[in-house]
Coordinates of C-alpha atoms in Angstrom, one line a residue:
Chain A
X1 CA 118.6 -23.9 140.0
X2 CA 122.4 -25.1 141.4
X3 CA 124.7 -22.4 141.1
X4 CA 128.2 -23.9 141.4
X5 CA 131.6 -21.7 142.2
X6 CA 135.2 -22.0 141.5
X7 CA 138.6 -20.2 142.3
X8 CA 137.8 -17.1 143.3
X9 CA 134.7 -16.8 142.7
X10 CA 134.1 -19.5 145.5
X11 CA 136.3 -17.2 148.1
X12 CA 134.1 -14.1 147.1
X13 CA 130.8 -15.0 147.3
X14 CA 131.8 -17.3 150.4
X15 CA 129.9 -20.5 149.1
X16 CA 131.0 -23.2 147.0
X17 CA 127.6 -24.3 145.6
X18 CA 124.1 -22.9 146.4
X19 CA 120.6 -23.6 145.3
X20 CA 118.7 -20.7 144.0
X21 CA 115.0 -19.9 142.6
X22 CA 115.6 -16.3 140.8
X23 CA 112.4 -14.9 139.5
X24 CA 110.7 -15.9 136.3
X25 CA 112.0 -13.1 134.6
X26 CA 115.4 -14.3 134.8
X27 CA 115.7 -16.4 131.8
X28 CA 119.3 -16.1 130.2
X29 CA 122.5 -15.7 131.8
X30 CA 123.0 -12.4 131.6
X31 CA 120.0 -11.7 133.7
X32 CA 120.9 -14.6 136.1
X33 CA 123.9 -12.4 136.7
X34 CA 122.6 -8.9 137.1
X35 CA 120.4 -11.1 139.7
X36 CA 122.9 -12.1 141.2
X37 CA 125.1 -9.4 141.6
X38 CA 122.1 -8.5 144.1
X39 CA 122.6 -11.5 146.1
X40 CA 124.8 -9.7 148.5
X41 CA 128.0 -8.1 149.2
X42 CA 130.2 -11.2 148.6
X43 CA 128.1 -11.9 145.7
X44 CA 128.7 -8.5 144.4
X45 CA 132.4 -8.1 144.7
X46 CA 132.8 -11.5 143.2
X47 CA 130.0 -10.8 139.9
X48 CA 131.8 -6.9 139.8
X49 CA 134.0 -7.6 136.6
X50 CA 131.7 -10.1 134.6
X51 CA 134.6 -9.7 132.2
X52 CA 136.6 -11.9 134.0
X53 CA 133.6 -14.3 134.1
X54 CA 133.1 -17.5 132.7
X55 CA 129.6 -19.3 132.9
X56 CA 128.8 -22.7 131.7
X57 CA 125.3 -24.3 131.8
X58 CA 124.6 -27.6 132.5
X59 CA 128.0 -28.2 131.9
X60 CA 128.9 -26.4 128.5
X61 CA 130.2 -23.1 128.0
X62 CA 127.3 -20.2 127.9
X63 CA 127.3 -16.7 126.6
X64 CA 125.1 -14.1 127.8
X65 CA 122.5 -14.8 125.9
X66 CA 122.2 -18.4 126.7
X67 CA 118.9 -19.5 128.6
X68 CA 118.7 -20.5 132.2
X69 CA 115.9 -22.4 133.2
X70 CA 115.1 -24.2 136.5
X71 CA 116.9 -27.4 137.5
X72 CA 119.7 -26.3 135.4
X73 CA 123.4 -26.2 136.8
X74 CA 125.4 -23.1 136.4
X75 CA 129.0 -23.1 137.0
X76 CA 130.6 -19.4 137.7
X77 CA 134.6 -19.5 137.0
X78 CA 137.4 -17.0 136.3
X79 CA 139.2 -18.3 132.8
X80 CA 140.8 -21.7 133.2
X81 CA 144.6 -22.2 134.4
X82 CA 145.2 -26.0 133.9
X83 CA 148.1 -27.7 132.5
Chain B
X1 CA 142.1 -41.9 126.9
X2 CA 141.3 -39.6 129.8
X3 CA 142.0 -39.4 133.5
X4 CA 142.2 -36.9 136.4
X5 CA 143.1 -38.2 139.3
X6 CA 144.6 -37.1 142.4
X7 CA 147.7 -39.6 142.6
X8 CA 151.0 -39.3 140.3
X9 CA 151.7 -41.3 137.2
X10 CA 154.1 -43.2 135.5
X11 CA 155.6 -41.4 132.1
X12 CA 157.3 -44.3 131.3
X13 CA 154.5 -46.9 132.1
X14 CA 151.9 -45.0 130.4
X15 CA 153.6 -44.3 127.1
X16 CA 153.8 -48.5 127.1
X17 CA 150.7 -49.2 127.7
X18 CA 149.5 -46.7 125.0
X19 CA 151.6 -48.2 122.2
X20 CA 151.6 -51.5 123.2
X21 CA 151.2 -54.0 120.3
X22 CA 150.7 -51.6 117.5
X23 CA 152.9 -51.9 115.3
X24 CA 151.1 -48.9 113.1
X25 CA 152.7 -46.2 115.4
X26 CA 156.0 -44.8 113.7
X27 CA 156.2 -41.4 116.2
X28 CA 154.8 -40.6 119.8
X29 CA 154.7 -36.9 120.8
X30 CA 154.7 -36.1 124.8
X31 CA 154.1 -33.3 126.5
X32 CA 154.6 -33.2 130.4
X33 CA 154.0 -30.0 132.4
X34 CA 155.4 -30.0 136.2
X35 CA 155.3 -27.4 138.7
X36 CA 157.6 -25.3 138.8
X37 CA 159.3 -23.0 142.1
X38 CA 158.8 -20.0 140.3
X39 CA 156.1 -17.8 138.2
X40 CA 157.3 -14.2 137.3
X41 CA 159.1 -13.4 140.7
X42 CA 157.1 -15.3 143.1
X43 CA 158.8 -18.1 144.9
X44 CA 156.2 -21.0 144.7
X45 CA 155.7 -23.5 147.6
X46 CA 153.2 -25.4 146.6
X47 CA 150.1 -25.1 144.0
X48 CA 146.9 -27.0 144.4
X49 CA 144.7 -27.5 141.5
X50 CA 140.9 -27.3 141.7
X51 CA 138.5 -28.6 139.1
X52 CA 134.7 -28.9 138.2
X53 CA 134.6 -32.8 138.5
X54 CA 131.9 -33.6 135.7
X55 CA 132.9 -30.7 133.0
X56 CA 136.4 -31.5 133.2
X57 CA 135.9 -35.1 132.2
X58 CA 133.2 -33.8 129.5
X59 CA 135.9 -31.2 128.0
X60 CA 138.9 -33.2 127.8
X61 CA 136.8 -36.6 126.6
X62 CA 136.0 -33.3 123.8
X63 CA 139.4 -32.4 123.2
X64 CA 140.4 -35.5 122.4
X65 CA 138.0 -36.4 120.1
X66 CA 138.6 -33.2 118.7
X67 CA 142.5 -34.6 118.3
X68 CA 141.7 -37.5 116.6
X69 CA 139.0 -36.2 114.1
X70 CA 141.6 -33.8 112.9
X71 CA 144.7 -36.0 112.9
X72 CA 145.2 -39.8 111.8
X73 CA 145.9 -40.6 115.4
X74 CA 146.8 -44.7 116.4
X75 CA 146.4 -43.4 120.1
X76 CA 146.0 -40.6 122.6
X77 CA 145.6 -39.8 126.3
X78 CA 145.3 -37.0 128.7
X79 CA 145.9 -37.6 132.3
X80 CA 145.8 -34.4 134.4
X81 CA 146.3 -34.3 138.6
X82 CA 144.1 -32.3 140.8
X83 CA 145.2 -31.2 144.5
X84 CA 147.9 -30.0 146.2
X85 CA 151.3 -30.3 144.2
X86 CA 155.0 -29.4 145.1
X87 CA 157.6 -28.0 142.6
X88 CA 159.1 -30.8 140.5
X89 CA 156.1 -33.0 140.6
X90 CA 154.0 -33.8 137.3
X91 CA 150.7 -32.0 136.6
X92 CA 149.6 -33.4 133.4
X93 CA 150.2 -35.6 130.7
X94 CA 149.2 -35.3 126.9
X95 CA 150.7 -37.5 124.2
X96 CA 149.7 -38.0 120.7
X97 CA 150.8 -41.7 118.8
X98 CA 150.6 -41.4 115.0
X99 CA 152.4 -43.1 111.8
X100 CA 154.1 -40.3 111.1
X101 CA 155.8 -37.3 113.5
X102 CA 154.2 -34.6 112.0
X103 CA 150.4 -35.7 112.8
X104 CA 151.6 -36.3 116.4
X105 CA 153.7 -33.7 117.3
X106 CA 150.7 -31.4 116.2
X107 CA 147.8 -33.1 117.9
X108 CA 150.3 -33.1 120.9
X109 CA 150.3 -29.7 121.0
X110 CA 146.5 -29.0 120.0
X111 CA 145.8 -31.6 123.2
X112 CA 147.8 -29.3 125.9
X113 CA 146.8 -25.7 124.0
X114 CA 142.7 -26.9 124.2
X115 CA 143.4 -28.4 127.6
X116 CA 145.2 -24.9 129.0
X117 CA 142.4 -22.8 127.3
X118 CA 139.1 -25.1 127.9
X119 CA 139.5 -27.3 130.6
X120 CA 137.9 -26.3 133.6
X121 CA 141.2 -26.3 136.1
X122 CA 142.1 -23.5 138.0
X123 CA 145.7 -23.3 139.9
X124 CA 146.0 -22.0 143.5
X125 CA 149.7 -20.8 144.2
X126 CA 150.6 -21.1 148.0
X127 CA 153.3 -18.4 147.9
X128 CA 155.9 -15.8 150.4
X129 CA 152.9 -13.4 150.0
X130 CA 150.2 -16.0 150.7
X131 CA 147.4 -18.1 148.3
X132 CA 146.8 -16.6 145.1
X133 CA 144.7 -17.4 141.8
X134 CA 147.2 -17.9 139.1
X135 CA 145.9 -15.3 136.3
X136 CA 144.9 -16.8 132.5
X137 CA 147.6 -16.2 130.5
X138 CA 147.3 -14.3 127.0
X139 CA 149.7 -16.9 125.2
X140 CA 147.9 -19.3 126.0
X141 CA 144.8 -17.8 124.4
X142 CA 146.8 -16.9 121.5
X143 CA 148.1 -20.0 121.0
X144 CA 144.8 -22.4 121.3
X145 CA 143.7 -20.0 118.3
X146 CA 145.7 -20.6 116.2
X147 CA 144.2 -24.3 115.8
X148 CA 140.6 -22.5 115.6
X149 CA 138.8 -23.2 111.8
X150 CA 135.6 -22.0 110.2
X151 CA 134.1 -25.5 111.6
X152 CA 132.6 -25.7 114.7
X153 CA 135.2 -26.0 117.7
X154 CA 135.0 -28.8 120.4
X155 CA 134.0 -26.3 123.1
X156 CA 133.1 -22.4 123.7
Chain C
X1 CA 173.2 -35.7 126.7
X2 CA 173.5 -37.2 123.4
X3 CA 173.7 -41.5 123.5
X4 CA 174.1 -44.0 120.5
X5 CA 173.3 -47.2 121.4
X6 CA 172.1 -50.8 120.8
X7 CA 170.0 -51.6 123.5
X8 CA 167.0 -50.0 124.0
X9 CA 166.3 -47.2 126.8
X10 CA 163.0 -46.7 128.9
X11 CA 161.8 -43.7 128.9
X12 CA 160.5 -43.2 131.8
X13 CA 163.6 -43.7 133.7
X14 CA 165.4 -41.8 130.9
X15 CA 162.7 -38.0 131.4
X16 CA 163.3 -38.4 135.4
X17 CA 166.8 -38.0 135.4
X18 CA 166.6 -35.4 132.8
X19 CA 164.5 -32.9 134.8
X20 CA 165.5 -34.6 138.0
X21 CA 166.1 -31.9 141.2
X22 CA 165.4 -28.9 138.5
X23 CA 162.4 -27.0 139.2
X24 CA 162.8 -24.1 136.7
X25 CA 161.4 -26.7 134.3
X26 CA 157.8 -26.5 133.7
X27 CA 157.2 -28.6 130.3
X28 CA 159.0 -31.4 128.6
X29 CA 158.0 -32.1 125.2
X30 CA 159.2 -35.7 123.8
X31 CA 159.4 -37.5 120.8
X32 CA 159.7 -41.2 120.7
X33 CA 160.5 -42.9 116.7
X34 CA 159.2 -46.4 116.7
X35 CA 159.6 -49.2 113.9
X36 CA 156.3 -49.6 112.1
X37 CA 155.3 -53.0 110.2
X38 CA 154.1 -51.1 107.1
X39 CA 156.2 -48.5 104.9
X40 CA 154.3 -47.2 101.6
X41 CA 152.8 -50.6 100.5
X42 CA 155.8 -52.7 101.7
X43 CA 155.4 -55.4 105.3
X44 CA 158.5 -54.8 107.5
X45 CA 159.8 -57.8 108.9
X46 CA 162.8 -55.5 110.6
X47 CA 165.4 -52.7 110.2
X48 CA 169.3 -52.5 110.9
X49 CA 170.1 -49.0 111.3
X50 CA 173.8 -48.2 110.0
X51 CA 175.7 -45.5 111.0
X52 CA 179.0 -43.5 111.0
X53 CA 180.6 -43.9 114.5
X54 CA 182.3 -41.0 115.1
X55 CA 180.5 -38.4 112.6
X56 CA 177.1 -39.6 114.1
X57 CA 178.0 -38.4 117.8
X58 CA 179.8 -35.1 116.1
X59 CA 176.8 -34.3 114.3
X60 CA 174.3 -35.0 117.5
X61 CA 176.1 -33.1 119.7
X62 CA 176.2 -30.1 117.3
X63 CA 172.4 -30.4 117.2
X64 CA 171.9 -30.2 120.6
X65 CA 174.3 -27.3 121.1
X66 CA 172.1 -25.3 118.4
X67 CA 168.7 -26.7 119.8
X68 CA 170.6 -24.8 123.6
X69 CA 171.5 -21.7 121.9
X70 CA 168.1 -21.5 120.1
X71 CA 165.9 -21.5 123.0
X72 CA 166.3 -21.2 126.9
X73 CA 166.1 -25.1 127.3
X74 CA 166.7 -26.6 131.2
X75 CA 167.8 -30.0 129.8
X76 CA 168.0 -32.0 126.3
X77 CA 168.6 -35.4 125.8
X78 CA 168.8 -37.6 122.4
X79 CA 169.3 -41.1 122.1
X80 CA 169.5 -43.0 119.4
X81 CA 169.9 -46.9 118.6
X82 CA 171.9 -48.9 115.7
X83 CA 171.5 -52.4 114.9
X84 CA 168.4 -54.6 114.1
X85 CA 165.0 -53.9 115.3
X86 CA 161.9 -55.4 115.1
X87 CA 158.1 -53.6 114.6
X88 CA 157.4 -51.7 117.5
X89 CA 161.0 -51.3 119.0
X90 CA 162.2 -47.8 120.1
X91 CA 164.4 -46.4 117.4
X92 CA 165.1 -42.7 118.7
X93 CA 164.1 -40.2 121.7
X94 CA 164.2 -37.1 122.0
X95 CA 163.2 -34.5 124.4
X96 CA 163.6 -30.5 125.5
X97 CA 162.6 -29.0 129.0
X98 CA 162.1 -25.4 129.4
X99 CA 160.6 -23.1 131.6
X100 CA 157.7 -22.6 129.1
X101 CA 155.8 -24.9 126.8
X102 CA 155.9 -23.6 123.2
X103 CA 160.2 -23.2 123.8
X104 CA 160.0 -27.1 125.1
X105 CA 157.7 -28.4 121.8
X106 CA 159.9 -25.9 119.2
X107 CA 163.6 -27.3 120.7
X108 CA 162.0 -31.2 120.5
X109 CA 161.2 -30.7 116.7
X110 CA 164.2 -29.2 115.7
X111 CA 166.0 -31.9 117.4
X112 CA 164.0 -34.7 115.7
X113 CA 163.9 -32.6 112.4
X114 CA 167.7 -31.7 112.1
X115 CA 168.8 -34.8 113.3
X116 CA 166.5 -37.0 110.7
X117 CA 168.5 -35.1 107.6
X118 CA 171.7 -34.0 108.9
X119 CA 172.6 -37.3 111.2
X120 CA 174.5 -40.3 109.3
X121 CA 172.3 -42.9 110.0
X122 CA 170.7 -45.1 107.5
X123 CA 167.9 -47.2 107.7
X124 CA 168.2 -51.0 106.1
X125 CA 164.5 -52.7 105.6
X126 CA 163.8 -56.1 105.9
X127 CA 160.7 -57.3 103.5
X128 CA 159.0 -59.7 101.7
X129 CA 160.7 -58.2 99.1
X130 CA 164.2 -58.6 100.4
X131 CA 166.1 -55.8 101.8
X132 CA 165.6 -52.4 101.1
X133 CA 167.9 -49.6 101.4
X134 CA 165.3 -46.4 102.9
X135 CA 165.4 -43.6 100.5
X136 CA 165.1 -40.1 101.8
X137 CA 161.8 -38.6 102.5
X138 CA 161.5 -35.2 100.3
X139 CA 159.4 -34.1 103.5
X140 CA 162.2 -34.5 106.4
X141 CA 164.0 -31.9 103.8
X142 CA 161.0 -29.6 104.1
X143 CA 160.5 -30.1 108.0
X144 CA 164.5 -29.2 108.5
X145 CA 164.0 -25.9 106.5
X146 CA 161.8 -24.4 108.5
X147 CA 164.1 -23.8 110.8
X148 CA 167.0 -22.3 108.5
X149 CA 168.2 -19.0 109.4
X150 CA 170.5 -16.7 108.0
X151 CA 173.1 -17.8 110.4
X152 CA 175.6 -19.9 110.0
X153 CA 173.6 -23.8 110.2
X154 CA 174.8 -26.3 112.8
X155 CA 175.6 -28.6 110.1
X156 CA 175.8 -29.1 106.2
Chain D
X1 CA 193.6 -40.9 102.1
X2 CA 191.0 -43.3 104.3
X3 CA 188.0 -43.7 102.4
X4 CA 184.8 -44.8 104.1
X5 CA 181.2 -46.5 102.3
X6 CA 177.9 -46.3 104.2
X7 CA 174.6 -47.6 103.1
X8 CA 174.1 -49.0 99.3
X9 CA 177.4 -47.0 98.4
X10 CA 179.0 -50.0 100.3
X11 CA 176.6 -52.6 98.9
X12 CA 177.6 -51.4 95.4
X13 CA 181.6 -50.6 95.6
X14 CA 181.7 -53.9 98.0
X15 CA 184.1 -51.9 100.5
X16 CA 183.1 -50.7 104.1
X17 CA 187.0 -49.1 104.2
X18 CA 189.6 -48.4 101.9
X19 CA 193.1 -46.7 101.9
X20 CA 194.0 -44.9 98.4
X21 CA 196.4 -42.5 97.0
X22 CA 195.0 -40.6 94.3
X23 CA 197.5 -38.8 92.0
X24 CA 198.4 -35.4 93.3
X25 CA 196.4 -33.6 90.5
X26 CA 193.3 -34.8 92.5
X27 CA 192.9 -31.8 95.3
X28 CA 188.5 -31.2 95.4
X29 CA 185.9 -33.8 96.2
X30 CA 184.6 -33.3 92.8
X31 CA 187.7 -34.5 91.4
X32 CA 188.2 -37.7 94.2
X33 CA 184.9 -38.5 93.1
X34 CA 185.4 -38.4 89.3
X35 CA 189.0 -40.1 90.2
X36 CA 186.7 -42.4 91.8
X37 CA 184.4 -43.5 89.0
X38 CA 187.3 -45.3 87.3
X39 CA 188.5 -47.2 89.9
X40 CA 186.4 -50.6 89.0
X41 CA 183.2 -51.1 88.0
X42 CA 181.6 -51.6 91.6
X43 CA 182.8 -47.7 92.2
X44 CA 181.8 -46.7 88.5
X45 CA 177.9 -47.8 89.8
X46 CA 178.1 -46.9 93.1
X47 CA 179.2 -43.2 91.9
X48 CA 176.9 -43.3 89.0
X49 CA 174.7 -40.5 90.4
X50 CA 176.5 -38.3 92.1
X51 CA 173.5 -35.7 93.2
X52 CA 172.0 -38.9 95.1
X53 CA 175.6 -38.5 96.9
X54 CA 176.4 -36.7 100.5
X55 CA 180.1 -36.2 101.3
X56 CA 182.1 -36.0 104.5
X57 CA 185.8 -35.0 104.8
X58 CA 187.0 -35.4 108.2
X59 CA 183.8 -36.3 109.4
X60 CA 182.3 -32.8 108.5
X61 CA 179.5 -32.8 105.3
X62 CA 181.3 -31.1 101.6
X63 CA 180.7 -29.7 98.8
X64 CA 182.0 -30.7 95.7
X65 CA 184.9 -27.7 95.5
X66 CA 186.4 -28.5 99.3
X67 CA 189.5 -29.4 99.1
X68 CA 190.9 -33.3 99.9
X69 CA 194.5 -34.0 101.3
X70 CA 196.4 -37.1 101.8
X71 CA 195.8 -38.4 105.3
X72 CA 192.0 -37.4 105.1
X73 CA 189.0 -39.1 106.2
X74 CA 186.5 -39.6 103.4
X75 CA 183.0 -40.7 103.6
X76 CA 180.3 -41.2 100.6
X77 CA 176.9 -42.4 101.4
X78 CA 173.5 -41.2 101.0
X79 CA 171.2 -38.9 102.2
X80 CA 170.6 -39.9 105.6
X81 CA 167.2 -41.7 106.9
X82 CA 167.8 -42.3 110.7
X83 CA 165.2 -41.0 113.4

């Protein structure tokens, strides 16, 4: 799985893209986030609010409940400030 | 039509190119955001402007379709800049070409609401007190909502 | 800035020096008015806008004045042209710069809106038909009204 | 008293411009226009409807109980349909 990060999350957790294999019980985003709030102490400051967090899933927005599977790309953002 | 692209663009060149030849458009609505040297009471420097190359293309491509399934729209574009800008230069570009003014003067503003709201771009302010994240801003929520509908939107 | 004019005016050139060395401004919103080959059922050949030299620049710049004391604009500009144009000529711009978006889009349809029912201008059509004198549209009327107040109107 | 004809209102009274003196009992708009319907029959069909009719004395829009002086400007011409 390709986790991608933007904004600050990518200053946080110290990497701008990573590959990942969480374990098979991590199957929807929610628990790909509890996972990786575990990842480590950037990982954790960056997932503490997951209020603040946006997630999209192979490129479309995702809510907690959404599935993550292997080989999919997840995208970790604050809420957008374009225009 | 959608770009983003690191280099500026021409106002004046792409409203001409967009209208060009059809004779169907009676009103073109712009919008054109530019940087400004000041957010609240921070002096600003310089912003740069990071995006998730792939989903950006995917959500604006969205948005615009979005635009023209809801309004009788002869043309539309979206060109938005990514990198490091300085106050005064352009950061994006909507404009909406209809018969009639109403159609584009509200698609125009549907295009830059959707765009602030859904668009994965996120501004980096280089500031007197150093880089910061610029923060979402409530109006903007508020006012991408008030185009939301029972139907099914064009993204989250 | 308020201009009417014959010759037609390029836009592009026409938004850079309106927001030019002013970084306070962070949207401009813009309408362009174009000549269209179709009206109802009827094929335009071309229109000769009339108007009443003197009144029409009166009128304008009272528009602009309320458009400046409405919201906290940065710049405002209309132009308009007289005199025979073709399908797909520039009749009319119009545009607002503010610090903020939603003040820049309100200021640029009030401008467009007050100026289509309270400036003299008339619009002469050329058709297969011979030429048509443009009645008023109901629906300008109803897009002016929106923005009535209590206060005393800029005009009318 | 300079009266002015814009649109059809000068395709139908056949006059851009003219200067006229109405008698002194003529002091509204209302009454200029009435005074106005008798001048010939290009005026009589050009003033035929008068709610189809906008006003400006002195280059400022009126209402049918403003008052009109010698030395005035007066416009008549339709609504307006520039932009």
């Amino acid at each position: 799985m390709k986790l991608l990060y933007f904004a600050w999350l990518k200053t946080k957790t110290g990497v701008a893209e990573e590959d990942v294999a969480p374990p098979p019980e991590v199957t929807t985003v929610a628990e790909l986030l509890a996972w990786l709030q575990q990842r480590g102490p950037g990982h954790a400051e960056a997932l503490a609010d997951l209020s603040a967090l946006k997630v999209a899933v192979n490129q479309e927005y995702a809510q907690p409940g959404d599935p993550v599977r292997p080989g999919d790309e997840v995208a970790l953002f604050p809420p957008v400030t374009g225009g | 039509m959608i770009r983003v692209q690191e280099h500026d663009f021409d106002v004046g060149a792409e409203l001409a190119a967009l209208t060009a030849g059809n004779h169907q458009v009676g009103g073109l609505a712009v919008f054109v955001g530019l940087v400004r040297d000041m957010a609240g009471d921070r002096d600003i420097d310089a912003m740069t402007l990071e995006h998730y190359p792939g989903m950006t293309e995917k959500m604006l491509a969205r948005i615009e379709t979005e635009a023209n399934e809801r309004w009788p729209l002869e043309a539309s574009l979206i060109i938005h800049r990514v990198g490091r800008l300085e106050p005064g230069e352009q950061i994006v570009l909507v404009a909406a070409a209809s018969a009639h003014r109403q159609a584009a003067f509200d698609a125009c503003q549907f295009l830059i609401d959707w765009l602030k709201t859904k668009a994965p771009f996120w501004k980096l302010e280089e500031t007197g007190q150093g880089a910061l994240w610029v923060d979402a801003r409530d109006s903007d929520t508020a006012a991408t909502e008030r185009w939301s509908t029972p139907k099914k939107g064009a993204a989250e």
